[in-house]
Short mmCIF file of C-alpha atoms in Angstrom, two decimals:
data_model
loop_
_atom_site.label_atom_id
_atom_site.label_comp_id
_atom_site.label_asym_id
_atom_site.label_seq_id
_atom_site.Cartn_x
_atom_site.Cartn_y
_atom_site.Cartn_z
CA UNK A 27 -22.93 23.20 28.74
CA UNK A 28 -22.85 21.20 25.48
CA UNK A 29 -24.26 17.68 25.55
CA UNK A 30 -21.62 14.96 25.88
CA UNK A 31 -21.11 12.85 22.76
CA UNK A 32 -20.89 9.75 24.98
CA UNK A 33 -22.10 9.47 28.57
CA UNK A 34 -21.70 6.44 30.83
CA UNK A 35 -23.30 6.19 34.28
CA UNK A 36 -22.66 3.38 36.77
CA UNK A 37 -22.21 0.94 33.92
CA UNK A 38 -21.99 -2.69 35.05
CA UNK A 39 -21.55 -5.95 33.17
CA UNK A 40 -21.43 -9.41 34.74
CA UNK A 41 -20.66 -12.76 33.15
CA UNK A 42 -21.93 -15.19 35.77
CA UNK A 43 -19.66 -14.74 38.80
CA UNK A 44 -17.23 -12.51 36.86
CA UNK A 45 -17.76 -8.74 36.99
CA UNK A 46 -16.23 -7.24 33.84
CA UNK A 47 -17.42 -3.67 34.53
CA UNK A 48 -18.16 -2.47 38.04
CA UNK A 49 -20.01 0.86 38.14
CA UNK A 50 -18.06 2.77 35.47
CA UNK A 51 -18.73 6.51 34.92
CA UNK A 52 -17.27 8.84 32.28
CA UNK A 53 -18.19 11.41 29.63
CA UNK A 54 -16.67 12.13 26.23
CA UNK A 55 -16.83 15.67 24.84
CA UNK A 56 -17.85 16.03 21.20
CA UNK A 57 -15.04 16.52 18.71
CA UNK A 58 -12.30 15.05 20.93
CA UNK A 59 -10.25 11.88 21.26
CA UNK A 60 -10.97 10.01 24.49
CA UNK A 61 -8.63 7.25 25.64
CA UNK A 62 -9.89 4.20 27.52
CA UNK A 63 -6.79 2.52 28.94
CA UNK A 64 -6.08 -0.68 30.77
CA UNK A 65 -4.44 -4.10 30.61
CA UNK A 66 -5.90 -7.26 29.06
CA UNK A 67 -9.17 -8.16 30.74
CA UNK A 68 -9.62 -4.73 32.31
CA UNK A 69 -13.06 -4.24 30.72
CA UNK A 70 -12.19 -1.98 27.78
CA UNK A 71 -13.64 -4.19 25.05
CA UNK A 72 -16.72 -4.95 27.15
CA UNK A 73 -17.38 -1.20 27.45
CA UNK A 74 -17.00 -0.76 23.68
CA UNK A 75 -19.40 -3.62 22.98
CA UNK A 76 -22.03 -2.09 25.24
CA UNK A 77 -21.62 1.39 23.76
CA UNK A 78 -21.95 -0.02 20.23
CA UNK A 79 -25.10 -2.01 21.19
CA UNK A 80 -23.46 -5.44 20.75
CA UNK A 81 -23.90 -6.27 24.45
CA UNK A 82 -26.57 -5.28 26.94
CA UNK A 83 -25.31 -3.99 30.30
CA UNK A 84 -26.20 -5.70 33.55
CA UNK A 85 -26.77 -2.33 35.18
CA UNK A 86 -26.35 1.42 34.76
CA UNK A 87 -26.88 3.26 31.51
CA UNK A 88 -24.99 4.65 28.54
CA UNK A 89 -25.92 7.07 25.78
CA UNK A 90 -24.43 8.21 22.48
CA UNK A 91 -25.40 11.74 21.42
CA UNK A 92 -28.23 11.58 23.96
CA UNK A 93 -29.65 8.24 22.74
CA UNK A 94 -29.79 5.31 25.15
CA UNK A 95 -27.75 2.36 23.86
CA UNK A 96 -30.36 -0.17 25.06
CA UNK A 97 -33.69 1.51 24.41
CA UNK A 98 -32.62 3.37 21.25
CA UNK A 99 -30.14 0.84 19.90
CA UNK A 100 -31.22 1.22 16.25
CA UNK A 101 -30.75 5.00 16.40
CA UNK A 102 -27.36 4.61 18.08
CA UNK A 103 -26.17 2.20 15.38
CA UNK A 104 -26.93 4.85 12.78
CA UNK A 105 -24.68 7.36 14.58
CA UNK A 106 -21.55 5.30 15.16
CA UNK A 107 -18.69 3.57 13.39
CA UNK A 108 -16.68 0.71 14.89
CA UNK A 109 -13.24 -0.60 14.00
CA UNK A 110 -12.49 -3.56 16.26
CA UNK A 111 -9.26 -5.25 17.25
CA UNK A 112 -9.19 -7.36 14.11
CA UNK A 113 -9.70 -6.21 10.53
CA UNK A 114 -13.36 -6.83 9.64
CA UNK A 115 -12.87 -6.57 5.89
CA UNK A 116 -13.43 -9.50 3.52
CA UNK A 117 -9.95 -10.66 2.43
CA UNK A 118 -11.24 -11.95 -0.91
CA UNK A 119 -12.79 -8.64 -1.94
CA UNK A 120 -10.78 -5.70 -3.18
CA UNK A 121 -10.45 -2.58 -1.07
CA UNK A 122 -12.94 -0.81 -3.31
CA UNK A 123 -15.42 -3.71 -3.18
CA UNK A 124 -15.19 -3.84 0.62
CA UNK A 125 -16.08 -0.17 1.00
CA UNK A 126 -18.92 -0.38 -1.52
CA UNK A 127 -20.30 -3.45 0.28
CA UNK A 128 -20.28 -1.55 3.58
CA UNK A 129 -22.10 1.29 1.84
CA UNK A 130 -24.88 -1.07 0.77
CA UNK A 131 -25.06 -2.76 4.19
CA UNK A 132 -25.37 0.60 5.95
CA UNK A 133 -28.04 1.68 3.45
CA UNK A 134 -26.07 4.62 2.10
CA UNK A 135 -27.95 6.15 -0.86
CA UNK A 136 -26.96 4.26 -4.02
CA UNK A 137 -25.70 7.39 -5.74
CA UNK A 138 -23.40 8.10 -2.80
CA UNK A 139 -21.73 4.68 -2.46
CA UNK A 140 -19.19 4.85 -5.30
CA UNK A 141 -17.99 8.41 -4.63
CA UNK A 142 -17.79 7.75 -0.87
CA UNK A 143 -15.66 4.63 -1.44
CA UNK A 144 -13.38 6.56 -3.79
CA UNK A 145 -13.10 9.42 -1.29
CA UNK A 146 -12.07 7.10 1.54
CA UNK A 147 -9.57 5.17 -0.59
CA UNK A 148 -7.95 8.48 -1.46
CA UNK A 149 -7.99 9.78 2.10
CA UNK A 150 -6.47 6.58 3.51
CA UNK A 151 -3.80 6.39 0.81
CA UNK A 152 -5.20 3.17 -0.67
CA UNK A 153 -5.94 4.28 -4.22
CA UNK A 154 -3.01 2.37 -5.74
CA UNK A 155 -4.20 -0.85 -4.07
CA UNK A 156 -7.94 -0.21 -4.43
CA UNK A 157 -8.52 -3.04 -6.92
CA UNK A 158 -6.32 -5.64 -5.23
CA UNK A 159 -7.80 -8.28 -2.89
CA UNK A 160 -7.52 -7.18 0.73
CA UNK A 161 -5.61 -10.39 1.52
CA UNK A 162 -2.64 -8.92 -0.37
CA UNK A 163 -2.55 -5.81 1.86
CA UNK A 164 0.04 -5.24 4.57
CA UNK A 165 -1.12 -5.07 8.20
CA UNK A 166 -1.08 -1.28 8.14
CA UNK A 167 -3.07 -1.14 4.91
CA UNK A 168 -5.69 -3.52 6.27
CA UNK A 169 -6.09 -1.47 9.43
CA UNK A 170 -6.52 1.70 7.35
CA UNK A 171 -9.10 -0.08 5.22
CA UNK A 172 -10.88 -1.28 8.36
CA UNK A 173 -11.08 2.26 9.75
CA UNK A 174 -12.20 3.48 6.33
CA UNK A 175 -14.98 0.88 6.35
CA UNK A 176 -16.18 2.17 9.73
CA UNK A 177 -16.36 5.66 8.21
CA UNK A 178 -18.37 4.81 5.09
CA UNK A 179 -21.66 6.15 6.54
CA UNK A 180 -19.80 9.23 7.86
CA UNK A 181 -20.67 8.64 11.54
CA UNK A 182 -20.26 11.50 14.03
CA UNK A 183 -18.91 9.07 16.67
CA UNK A 184 -16.17 6.51 15.97
CA UNK A 185 -15.08 3.67 18.27
CA UNK A 186 -11.57 2.32 17.74
CA UNK A 187 -10.83 -0.80 19.77
CA UNK A 188 -7.06 -1.44 19.91
CA UNK A 189 -6.64 0.00 16.37
CA UNK A 190 -2.84 -0.28 16.15
CA UNK A 191 -2.25 -3.65 17.80
CA UNK A 192 0.44 -5.53 15.88
CA UNK A 193 1.37 -2.65 13.58
CA UNK A 194 4.95 -1.56 12.99
CA UNK A 195 5.92 1.92 14.28
CA UNK A 196 5.60 3.59 10.86
CA UNK A 197 2.09 2.20 10.30
CA UNK A 198 1.06 3.19 13.83
CA UNK A 199 2.24 6.76 13.28
CA UNK A 200 0.39 6.98 9.96
CA UNK A 201 -2.83 5.78 11.58
CA UNK A 202 -2.39 8.30 14.42
CA UNK A 203 -2.26 11.10 11.86
CA UNK A 204 -5.47 9.85 10.22
CA UNK A 205 -7.23 9.78 13.59
CA UNK A 206 -6.15 13.37 14.28
CA UNK A 207 -7.49 14.43 10.87
CA UNK A 208 -10.86 12.82 11.59
CA UNK A 209 -11.19 14.71 14.85
CA UNK A 210 -10.14 17.91 13.11
CA UNK A 211 -13.15 17.39 10.84
CA UNK A 212 -15.47 17.07 13.85
CA UNK A 213 -15.60 13.33 14.54
CA UNK A 214 -15.63 12.17 18.17
CA UNK A 215 -13.28 9.24 18.76
CA UNK A 216 -13.25 6.81 21.68
CA UNK A 217 -10.00 4.89 21.54
CA UNK A 218 -9.16 1.83 23.62
CA UNK A 219 -5.50 0.93 23.83
CA UNK A 220 -2.85 -0.82 25.89
CA UNK A 221 -0.25 1.53 24.44
CA UNK A 222 0.09 4.38 26.89
CA UNK A 223 2.27 6.35 24.48
CA UNK A 224 -0.61 6.21 22.00
CA UNK A 225 -3.08 7.69 24.48
CA UNK A 226 -0.53 10.29 25.58
CA UNK A 227 -0.07 11.53 22.02
CA UNK A 228 -3.70 11.41 20.89
CA UNK A 229 -6.19 11.73 23.73
CA UNK A 230 -7.49 14.96 25.22
CA UNK A 231 -8.66 12.96 28.23
CA UNK A 232 -8.04 9.44 29.47
CA UNK A 233 -9.70 7.00 31.81
CA UNK A 234 -7.63 4.17 33.27
CA UNK A 235 -9.58 0.98 33.94
CA UNK A 236 -8.32 -1.89 36.04
CA UNK A 237 -10.33 -4.98 36.98
CA UNK A 238 -13.52 -3.35 35.72
CA UNK A 239 -13.19 -0.15 37.75
CA UNK A 240 -11.97 3.34 36.89
CA UNK A 241 -8.84 4.18 38.84
CA UNK A 242 -8.02 7.50 37.14
CA UNK A 243 -9.83 10.05 34.96
CA UNK A 244 -8.05 13.20 33.77
CA UNK A 245 -5.96 14.71 31.00
CA UNK A 246 -2.66 12.93 30.25
CA UNK A 247 -0.71 15.99 31.40
CA UNK A 248 -2.57 16.20 34.71
CA UNK A 249 -2.11 12.50 35.42
CA UNK A 250 1.62 12.76 34.83
CA UNK A 251 1.85 15.87 37.02
CA UNK A 252 0.32 14.00 39.98
CA UNK A 253 3.23 11.59 39.82
CA UNK A 254 5.98 14.16 39.32
CA UNK A 255 7.44 15.84 36.28
CA UNK A 256 10.74 13.93 36.29
CA UNK A 257 11.66 10.26 36.50
CA UNK A 258 15.18 9.19 37.48
CA UNK A 259 16.31 5.68 36.60
CA UNK A 260 19.47 4.24 38.17
CA UNK A 261 21.04 1.13 36.71
CA UNK A 262 22.88 -0.59 39.55
CA UNK A 263 24.40 -3.44 37.55
CA UNK A 264 22.85 -6.35 39.45
CA UNK A 265 19.90 -7.06 41.74
CA UNK A 266 21.98 -7.34 44.90
CA UNK A 267 23.43 -3.84 44.48
CA UNK A 268 19.96 -2.54 43.59
CA UNK A 269 18.52 -4.00 46.81
CA UNK A 270 21.29 -2.40 48.85
CA UNK A 271 20.81 0.96 47.12
CA UNK A 272 17.05 0.81 47.67
CA UNK A 273 17.62 0.22 51.38
CA UNK A 274 20.01 3.19 51.59
CA UNK A 275 17.55 5.51 49.84
CA UNK A 276 14.40 4.29 51.60
CA UNK A 277 15.29 6.14 54.77
CA UNK A 278 16.26 9.35 53.01
CA UNK A 279 13.37 9.91 50.59
CA UNK A 280 9.65 10.67 51.14
CA UNK A 281 8.78 7.70 48.90
CA UNK A 282 10.98 4.59 48.58
CA UNK A 283 12.33 3.94 45.08
CA UNK A 284 10.64 1.39 42.84
CA UNK A 285 12.93 -1.52 42.02
CA UNK A 286 12.71 -3.51 38.79
CA UNK A 287 15.52 -6.05 38.75
CA UNK A 288 18.79 -4.12 38.79
CA UNK A 289 17.01 -0.82 38.03
CA UNK A 290 15.81 1.75 40.57
CA UNK A 291 13.19 4.29 39.57
CA UNK A 292 12.24 7.51 41.40
CA UNK A 293 9.76 10.26 40.51
CA UNK A 294 9.99 13.88 41.62
CA UNK A 295 8.92 17.40 40.78
CA UNK A 296 12.43 18.75 41.34
CA UNK A 297 14.49 16.15 39.53
CA UNK A 298 17.82 17.93 39.66
CA UNK A 299 17.78 18.39 43.44
CA UNK A 300 16.67 14.79 43.99
CA UNK A 301 19.36 13.45 41.66
CA UNK A 302 22.13 15.29 43.54
CA UNK A 303 20.84 14.02 46.90
CA UNK A 304 20.53 10.44 45.65
CA UNK A 305 23.97 10.32 44.05
CA UNK A 306 25.64 11.73 47.17
CA UNK A 307 23.90 9.14 49.37
CA UNK A 308 24.83 6.24 47.11
CA UNK A 309 28.42 7.41 46.70
CA UNK A 310 28.81 7.57 50.48
CA UNK A 311 27.58 3.97 50.68
CA UNK A 312 29.95 2.80 47.94
CA UNK A 313 27.05 2.13 45.56
CA UNK A 314 27.69 4.38 42.57
CA UNK A 315 25.15 3.61 39.78
CA UNK A 316 26.41 2.10 36.53
CA UNK A 317 23.94 4.19 34.50
CA UNK A 318 21.77 7.25 35.22
CA UNK A 319 18.79 8.31 33.10
CA UNK A 320 16.64 11.39 33.67
CA UNK A 321 13.42 11.73 31.67
CA UNK A 322 9.92 13.16 31.78
CA UNK A 323 7.28 11.02 33.44
CA UNK A 324 4.98 9.04 31.16
CA UNK A 325 1.52 7.49 31.38
CA UNK A 326 3.30 4.18 31.78
CA UNK A 327 4.77 5.50 35.04
CA UNK A 328 1.32 6.67 36.12
CA UNK A 329 -0.21 3.28 35.34
CA UNK A 330 2.52 1.56 37.34
CA UNK A 331 1.95 3.87 40.32
CA UNK A 332 -1.81 3.28 40.19
CA UNK A 333 -1.89 -0.48 39.66
CA UNK A 334 1.48 -1.76 40.83
CA UNK A 335 2.30 -3.19 37.40
CA UNK A 336 2.89 -1.92 33.89
CA UNK A 337 0.32 -2.14 31.12
CA UNK A 338 1.14 -4.99 28.74
CA UNK A 339 1.45 -2.67 25.76
CA UNK A 340 3.11 0.21 27.54
CA UNK A 341 6.56 -0.53 26.18
CA UNK A 342 5.84 -3.19 23.59
CA UNK A 343 4.11 -2.09 20.38
CA UNK A 344 3.84 -5.70 19.26
CA UNK A 345 1.96 -6.95 22.30
CA UNK A 346 -0.91 -9.35 21.79
CA UNK A 347 -4.41 -7.88 21.52
CA UNK A 348 -6.97 -8.04 24.26
CA UNK A 349 -9.02 -10.60 22.37
CA UNK A 350 -12.36 -11.68 23.66
CA UNK A 351 -11.63 -11.51 27.36
CA UNK A 352 -14.02 -9.38 29.38
#
């Protein structure tokens, strides 16, 4: 079996009485996108900081391409790229100057710095703005430049910590395509995100972290299948009617419906049969829904089922970043 690009075993990190990571285990296959999901404070950024040698763990071990992140930190730093939650570029330098500076800082051979910067500007569609100060760039352009900066030394493993936080939908989609291209060229990507749609579209495998512990580890498709292939949402008009409808259905279904205000939500493998049964029961009770929506289950539904609440970014692409919380 091929060596994992990233391996994490019983990884623990404590900040005084606070445990940010509590015995985390996972592996990332080479040449894939791996999603590390969870709400603010779940431990995602702490894990990234340990894997990129910024923090030392309190316990357990982690390795990148077989090299221990504590005992072989210098070697690990030569194998990775990191684009954090906030653009790390110098706003007063041009895009071209930023990439050339990174080339010098990462000790890229002098003859390689200029062509590598030009190559990345072209690849990230920044040629037209290459000689403008980065402070004049849009949010999407700055994030592309930030990812480009992480790629200057051509690392085999790339860490992207909340890379699309605050971006508009068009910029997010463009960055997703760039990430797919990188993996197509052989790069391994570990992606942390609050946006479950993002992980669903990009990641070959995802780990869901909550309060420093892994609560799920599988492919997005498999996680959604455990919940049920279909989600039915019933808009009851007001909370009182929703409460009454939930009470009617609770005694008729294997699992009681989830209620969110005036909305009832049910998951099932046979959505059509469940929908007919539910509508008949509600009609008999004089509680016909105002709206009915049938859709495929999502990772947001899975996260809700696992944790009892939705991820902050699950339905809000403009959610605030995780920041420095553990």
